[in-house]
Amino acid sequence: MGGDGGVIAVKRSYMRGCGTAVGAATGKGSGAGKLRSDAEVKAEAMGRCALSQEELKEGDVRVDPYGRLYSAKAAVEELIRLREAGEASDWVVKGSKDLKELAWSKDLCCYLTNTPLLSGVVPCSVILSGPNKGKCVTASALKEMGSEIVEGETMKLLQNEEEREATDVRLREERERKERKKR
């Protein structure tokens, strides 16, 4: 076989569905051997806390700089645990000021287009400042209407690896700027 110019998947990351098996490593659990699509993974991430995996509750949702969703209670408990233990953490959240409030509900929709967002399929951002702070808006609405329509800074929810790297660079630059300002 071969010789037709096709690509041979020599890296696991090239293989379709890699890393999305539920219970495949142990063979245990109700989902043993089942594969989960990206849409299913994102839909679960839109409805569950990234730390505790409990269902998110209205009025109790915070978002970190990477766009991951947290229960306010679980995030504060984790911050307290890290401070008391005195351990270094690779968690991007260093204090409660790093977590932004999100106007989350069971029927979360874009406030401009009324597009449902909990499926995780529709790319969306949260508005971080201005009169619509905490509301979600779809990427297509931002593109069509322009970013000035939201009157504030936005941040993409559930960022992919490339977007997280760009966020890391931005956060590092902000920290350096604050350090220089202190001096």
PDB file of C-alpha atoms in Angstrom:
ATOM      1  CA  MET A   1       0.000   0.000   0.000  1.00  0.00           C
ATOM      2  CA  GLY A   2       1.053   3.598  -0.267  1.00  0.00           C
ATOM      3  CA  GLY A   3       2.775   5.382  -3.088  1.00  0.00           C
ATOM      4  CA  ASP A   4      -0.356   7.410  -3.809  1.00  0.00           C
ATOM      5  CA  GLY A   5       0.900  10.534  -2.006  1.00  0.00           C
ATOM      6  CA  GLY A   6      -1.399  10.037   0.961  1.00  0.00           C
ATOM      7  CA  VAL A   7      -0.405  10.749   4.543  1.00  0.00           C
ATOM      8  CA  ILE A   8       0.306   7.970   6.979  1.00  0.00           C
ATOM      9  CA  ALA A   9      -0.819   8.809  10.510  1.00  0.00           C
ATOM     10  CA  VAL A  10       2.412   8.224  12.392  1.00  0.00           C
ATOM     11  CA  LYS A  11       1.521  10.512  15.271  1.00  0.00           C
ATOM     12  CA  ARG A  12      -1.430   9.802  17.527  1.00  0.00           C
ATOM     13  CA  SER A  13      -2.565  13.401  17.206  1.00  0.00           C
ATOM     14  CA  TYR A  14      -3.256  12.825  13.484  1.00  0.00           C
ATOM     15  CA  MET A  15      -5.633   9.964  14.193  1.00  0.00           C
ATOM     16  CA  ARG A  16      -9.271  10.860  14.222  1.00  0.00           C
ATOM     17  CA  GLY A  17     -10.818  10.689  17.701  1.00  0.00           C
ATOM     18  CA  CYS A  18      -7.484  10.408  19.503  1.00  0.00           C
ATOM     19  CA  GLY A  19      -7.792  11.080  23.210  1.00  0.00           C
ATOM     20  CA  THR A  20     -11.576  11.171  23.293  1.00  0.00           C
ATOM     21  CA  ALA A  21     -12.275   7.604  24.388  1.00  0.00           C
ATOM     22  CA  VAL A  22     -14.330   7.329  27.550  1.00  0.00           C
ATOM     23  CA  GLY A  23     -13.083   4.643  29.916  1.00  0.00           C
ATOM     24  CA  ALA A  24     -10.886   3.130  27.232  1.00  0.00           C
ATOM     25  CA  ALA A  25      -7.740   3.121  29.361  1.00  0.00           C
ATOM     26  CA  THR A  26      -9.283   1.058  32.125  1.00  0.00           C
ATOM     27  CA  GLY A  27     -12.102  -0.630  30.277  1.00  0.00           C
ATOM     28  CA  LYS A  28     -14.343   0.304  33.187  1.00  0.00           C
ATOM     29  CA  GLY A  29     -17.351   2.556  33.378  1.00  0.00           C
ATOM     30  CA  SER A  30     -20.558   2.829  31.436  1.00  0.00           C
ATOM     31  CA  GLY A  31     -18.787   4.541  28.552  1.00  0.00           C
ATOM     32  CA  ALA A  32     -16.057   1.934  28.125  1.00  0.00           C
ATOM     33  CA  GLY A  33     -14.830   1.955  24.556  1.00  0.00           C
ATOM     34  CA  LYS A  34     -17.160   4.749  23.365  1.00  0.00           C
ATOM     35  CA  LEU A  35     -15.672   7.684  21.523  1.00  0.00           C
ATOM     36  CA  ARG A  36     -16.788  11.233  22.266  1.00  0.00           C
ATOM     37  CA  SER A  37     -16.951  13.891  19.609  1.00  0.00           C
ATOM     38  CA  ASP A  38     -15.518  17.379  20.077  1.00  0.00           C
ATOM     39  CA  ALA A  39     -19.073  18.710  20.224  1.00  0.00           C
ATOM     40  CA  GLU A  40     -19.909  16.409  23.144  1.00  0.00           C
ATOM     41  CA  VAL A  41     -16.754  17.401  25.009  1.00  0.00           C
ATOM     42  CA  LYS A  42     -17.466  21.121  24.492  1.00  0.00           C
ATOM     43  CA  ALA A  43     -21.146  20.744  25.431  1.00  0.00           C
ATOM     44  CA  GLU A  44     -20.102  19.109  28.704  1.00  0.00           C
ATOM     45  CA  ALA A  45     -17.536  21.871  29.320  1.00  0.00           C
ATOM     46  CA  MET A  46     -20.248  24.519  28.808  1.00  0.00           C
ATOM     47  CA  GLY A  47     -22.417  22.951  31.514  1.00  0.00           C
ATOM     48  CA  ARG A  48     -19.933  21.708  34.126  1.00  0.00           C
ATOM     49  CA  CYS A  49     -17.305  23.256  36.411  1.00  0.00           C
ATOM     50  CA  ALA A  50     -13.757  22.650  35.128  1.00  0.00           C
ATOM     51  CA  LEU A  51     -12.547  21.893  38.687  1.00  0.00           C
ATOM     52  CA  SER A  52     -15.288  19.967  40.442  1.00  0.00           C
ATOM     53  CA  GLN A  53     -17.213  18.643  37.395  1.00  0.00           C
ATOM     54  CA  GLU A  54     -20.470  19.614  39.127  1.00  0.00           C
ATOM     55  CA  GLU A  55     -23.249  21.188  37.100  1.00  0.00           C
ATOM     56  CA  LEU A  56     -23.058  24.963  36.884  1.00  0.00           C
ATOM     57  CA  LYS A  57     -25.745  27.002  38.586  1.00  0.00           C
ATOM     58  CA  GLU A  58     -27.191  30.317  37.472  1.00  0.00           C
ATOM     59  CA  GLY A  59     -25.486  33.332  39.043  1.00  0.00           C
ATOM     60  CA  ASP A  60     -22.576  31.238  40.335  1.00  0.00           C
ATOM     61  CA  VAL A  61     -20.351  30.986  37.245  1.00  0.00           C
ATOM     62  CA  ARG A  62     -16.890  32.447  36.713  1.00  0.00           C
ATOM     63  CA  VAL A  63     -14.581  32.254  33.692  1.00  0.00           C
ATOM     64  CA  ASP A  64     -10.766  32.160  33.721  1.00  0.00           C
ATOM     65  CA  PRO A  65      -8.475  33.818  31.133  1.00  0.00           C
ATOM     66  CA  TYR A  66      -8.544  30.615  29.028  1.00  0.00           C
ATOM     67  CA  GLY A  67     -12.334  30.700  28.811  1.00  0.00           C
ATOM     68  CA  ARG A  68     -12.925  27.693  31.072  1.00  0.00           C
ATOM     69  CA  LEU A  69     -16.029  27.810  33.265  1.00  0.00           C
ATOM     70  CA  TYR A  70     -15.973  27.372  37.037  1.00  0.00           C
ATOM     71  CA  SER A  71     -18.420  27.320  39.873  1.00  0.00           C
ATOM     72  CA  ALA A  72     -17.552  30.367  42.004  1.00  0.00           C
ATOM     73  CA  LYS A  73     -17.578  28.226  45.144  1.00  0.00           C
ATOM     74  CA  ALA A  74     -15.228  25.568  43.695  1.00  0.00           C
ATOM     75  CA  ALA A  75     -12.818  28.210  42.364  1.00  0.00           C
ATOM     76  CA  VAL A  76     -12.600  30.034  45.702  1.00  0.00           C
ATOM     77  CA  GLU A  77     -12.127  26.733  47.566  1.00  0.00           C
ATOM     78  CA  GLU A  78      -9.291  25.797  45.185  1.00  0.00           C
ATOM     79  CA  LEU A  79      -7.615  29.198  45.667  1.00  0.00           C
ATOM     80  CA  ILE A  80      -7.841  28.813  49.459  1.00  0.00           C
ATOM     81  CA  ARG A  81      -6.476  25.255  49.283  1.00  0.00           C
ATOM     82  CA  LEU A  82      -3.517  26.382  47.171  1.00  0.00           C
ATOM     83  CA  ARG A  83      -2.746  29.300  49.501  1.00  0.00           C
ATOM     84  CA  GLU A  84      -2.927  27.172  52.656  1.00  0.00           C
ATOM     85  CA  ALA A  85      -0.819  24.403  51.136  1.00  0.00           C
ATOM     86  CA  GLY A  86       1.691  26.949  49.873  1.00  0.00           C
ATOM     87  CA  GLU A  87       2.266  24.886  46.767  1.00  0.00           C
ATOM     88  CA  ALA A  88       3.183  26.318  43.392  1.00  0.00           C
ATOM     89  CA  SER A  89       0.444  25.816  40.865  1.00  0.00           C
ATOM     90  CA  ASP A  90       0.322  25.913  37.089  1.00  0.00           C
ATOM     91  CA  TRP A  91      -3.299  27.078  37.293  1.00  0.00           C
ATOM     92  CA  VAL A  92      -3.528  30.393  35.446  1.00  0.00           C
ATOM     93  CA  VAL A  93      -5.760  31.843  38.183  1.00  0.00           C
ATOM     94  CA  LYS A  94      -3.667  33.433  40.929  1.00  0.00           C
ATOM     95  CA  GLY A  95      -6.501  35.266  42.725  1.00  0.00           C
ATOM     96  CA  SER A  96     -10.219  35.965  42.541  1.00  0.00           C
ATOM     97  CA  LYS A  97      -9.568  39.037  40.373  1.00  0.00           C
ATOM     98  CA  ASP A  98      -8.473  36.685  37.563  1.00  0.00           C
ATOM     99  CA  LEU A  99     -11.956  35.147  37.452  1.00  0.00           C
ATOM    100  CA  LYS A 100     -14.618  37.119  35.584  1.00  0.00           C
ATOM    101  CA  GLU A 101     -18.337  36.804  36.253  1.00  0.00           C
ATOM    102  CA  LEU A 102     -20.465  35.197  33.558  1.00  0.00           C
ATOM    103  CA  ALA A 103     -24.223  35.665  33.197  1.00  0.00           C
ATOM    104  CA  TRP A 104     -24.757  31.924  32.729  1.00  0.00           C
ATOM    105  CA  SER A 105     -28.132  30.171  32.657  1.00  0.00           C
ATOM    106  CA  LYS A 106     -29.561  26.795  31.623  1.00  0.00           C
ATOM    107  CA  ASP A 107     -30.742  28.367  28.358  1.00  0.00           C
ATOM    108  CA  LEU A 108     -27.585  30.401  27.629  1.00  0.00           C
ATOM    109  CA  CYS A 109     -27.985  32.376  24.392  1.00  0.00           C
ATOM    110  CA  CYS A 110     -26.156  35.114  22.535  1.00  0.00           C
ATOM    111  CA  TYR A 111     -27.711  38.383  23.680  1.00  0.00           C
ATOM    112  CA  LEU A 112     -27.551  39.822  20.128  1.00  0.00           C
ATOM    113  CA  THR A 113     -28.704  36.913  17.940  1.00  0.00           C
ATOM    114  CA  ASN A 114     -30.463  34.702  20.528  1.00  0.00           C
ATOM    115  CA  THR A 115     -28.437  31.700  19.281  1.00  0.00           C
ATOM    116  CA  PRO A 116     -28.276  28.851  21.852  1.00  0.00           C
ATOM    117  CA  LEU A 117     -24.704  28.400  23.141  1.00  0.00           C
ATOM    118  CA  LEU A 118     -24.789  25.439  25.537  1.00  0.00           C
ATOM    119  CA  SER A 119     -24.241  22.913  22.738  1.00  0.00           C
ATOM    120  CA  GLY A 120     -20.590  24.035  22.636  1.00  0.00           C
ATOM    121  CA  VAL A 121     -20.659  23.946  18.836  1.00  0.00           C
ATOM    122  CA  VAL A 122     -21.134  27.691  18.327  1.00  0.00           C
ATOM    123  CA  PRO A 123     -17.929  29.654  19.072  1.00  0.00           C
ATOM    124  CA  CYS A 124     -18.691  32.410  21.554  1.00  0.00           C
ATOM    125  CA  SER A 125     -17.078  35.077  23.706  1.00  0.00           C
ATOM    126  CA  VAL A 126     -17.900  36.696  27.017  1.00  0.00           C
ATOM    127  CA  ILE A 127     -17.962  40.475  27.358  1.00  0.00           C
ATOM    128  CA  LEU A 128     -15.543  41.530  30.114  1.00  0.00           C
ATOM    129  CA  SER A 129     -16.356  45.232  30.459  1.00  0.00           C
ATOM    130  CA  GLY A 130     -18.961  47.806  29.598  1.00  0.00           C
ATOM    131  CA  PRO A 131     -22.737  47.850  30.025  1.00  0.00           C
ATOM    132  CA  ASN A 132     -23.171  44.232  28.823  1.00  0.00           C
ATOM    133  CA  LYS A 133     -20.488  42.806  31.135  1.00  0.00           C
ATOM    134  CA  GLY A 134     -20.831  39.048  31.692  1.00  0.00           C
ATOM    135  CA  LYS A 135     -23.078  38.405  28.682  1.00  0.00           C
ATOM    136  CA  CYS A 136     -22.160  36.029  25.882  1.00  0.00           C
ATOM    137  CA  VAL A 137     -22.000  36.845  22.195  1.00  0.00           C
ATOM    138  CA  THR A 138     -21.349  34.536  19.230  1.00  0.00           C
ATOM    139  CA  ALA A 139     -18.223  34.903  17.112  1.00  0.00           C
ATOM    140  CA  SER A 140     -20.355  35.339  13.993  1.00  0.00           C
ATOM    141  CA  ALA A 141     -22.287  38.229  15.604  1.00  0.00           C
ATOM    142  CA  LEU A 142     -19.003  39.916  16.534  1.00  0.00           C
ATOM    143  CA  LYS A 143     -17.711  39.445  12.993  1.00  0.00           C
ATOM    144  CA  GLU A 144     -20.876  40.684  11.263  1.00  0.00           C
ATOM    145  CA  MET A 145     -21.702  43.597  13.550  1.00  0.00           C
ATOM    146  CA  GLY A 146     -18.186  44.583  14.496  1.00  0.00           C
ATOM    147  CA  SER A 147     -16.552  44.419  17.891  1.00  0.00           C
ATOM    148  CA  GLU A 148     -17.577  48.000  18.736  1.00  0.00           C
ATOM    149  CA  ILE A 149     -21.210  46.860  19.076  1.00  0.00           C
ATOM    150  CA  VAL A 150     -20.432  45.174  22.423  1.00  0.00           C
ATOM    151  CA  GLU A 151     -18.780  48.306  23.889  1.00  0.00           C
ATOM    152  CA  GLY A 152     -16.114  46.453  25.844  1.00  0.00           C
ATOM    153  CA  GLU A 153     -13.348  43.886  25.868  1.00  0.00           C
ATOM    154  CA  THR A 154     -14.266  40.295  24.959  1.00  0.00           C
ATOM    155  CA  MET A 155     -12.683  36.898  25.632  1.00  0.00           C
ATOM    156  CA  LYS A 156     -13.370  33.636  23.787  1.00  0.00           C
ATOM    157  CA  LEU A 157     -14.883  30.810  25.823  1.00  0.00           C
ATOM    158  CA  LEU A 158     -13.349  27.308  25.697  1.00  0.00           C
ATOM    159  CA  GLN A 159     -10.170  28.338  23.894  1.00  0.00           C
ATOM    160  CA  ASN A 160      -8.178  25.866  21.828  1.00  0.00           C
ATOM    161  CA  GLU A 161      -4.422  25.295  22.244  1.00  0.00           C
ATOM    162  CA  GLU A 162      -3.342  28.116  19.893  1.00  0.00           C
ATOM    163  CA  GLU A 163      -5.656  30.616  21.574  1.00  0.00           C
ATOM    164  CA  ARG A 164      -4.371  29.579  25.028  1.00  0.00           C
ATOM    165  CA  GLU A 165      -0.789  30.189  23.877  1.00  0.00           C
ATOM    166  CA  ALA A 166      -1.758  33.688  22.668  1.00  0.00           C
ATOM    167  CA  THR A 167      -3.483  34.296  26.012  1.00  0.00           C
ATOM    168  CA  ASP A 168      -0.315  33.177  27.840  1.00  0.00           C
ATOM    169  CA  VAL A 169       1.743  35.715  25.878  1.00  0.00           C
ATOM    170  CA  ARG A 170      -0.788  38.470  26.612  1.00  0.00           C
ATOM    171  CA  LEU A 171      -0.894  37.634  30.333  1.00  0.00           C
ATOM    172  CA  ARG A 172       2.909  37.516  30.540  1.00  0.00           C
ATOM    173  CA  GLU A 173       3.145  40.954  28.886  1.00  0.00           C
ATOM    174  CA  GLU A 174       0.539  42.365  31.283  1.00  0.00           C
ATOM    175  CA  ARG A 175       2.443  41.008  34.313  1.00  0.00           C
ATOM    176  CA  GLU A 176       5.726  42.472  33.028  1.00  0.00           C
ATOM    177  CA  ARG A 177       4.038  45.834  32.439  1.00  0.00           C
ATOM    178  CA  LYS A 178       2.686  45.828  36.005  1.00  0.00           C
ATOM    179  CA  GLU A 179       6.136  44.923  37.391  1.00  0.00           C
ATOM    180  CA  ARG A 180       7.754  47.797  35.481  1.00  0.00           C
ATOM    181  CA  LYS A 181       5.056  50.163  36.726  1.00  0.00           C
ATOM    182  CA  LYS A 182       5.756  49.137  40.353  1.00  0.00           C
ATOM    183  CA  ARG A 183       9.458  49.972  40.025  1.00  0.00           C
TER     184      ARG A 183
END
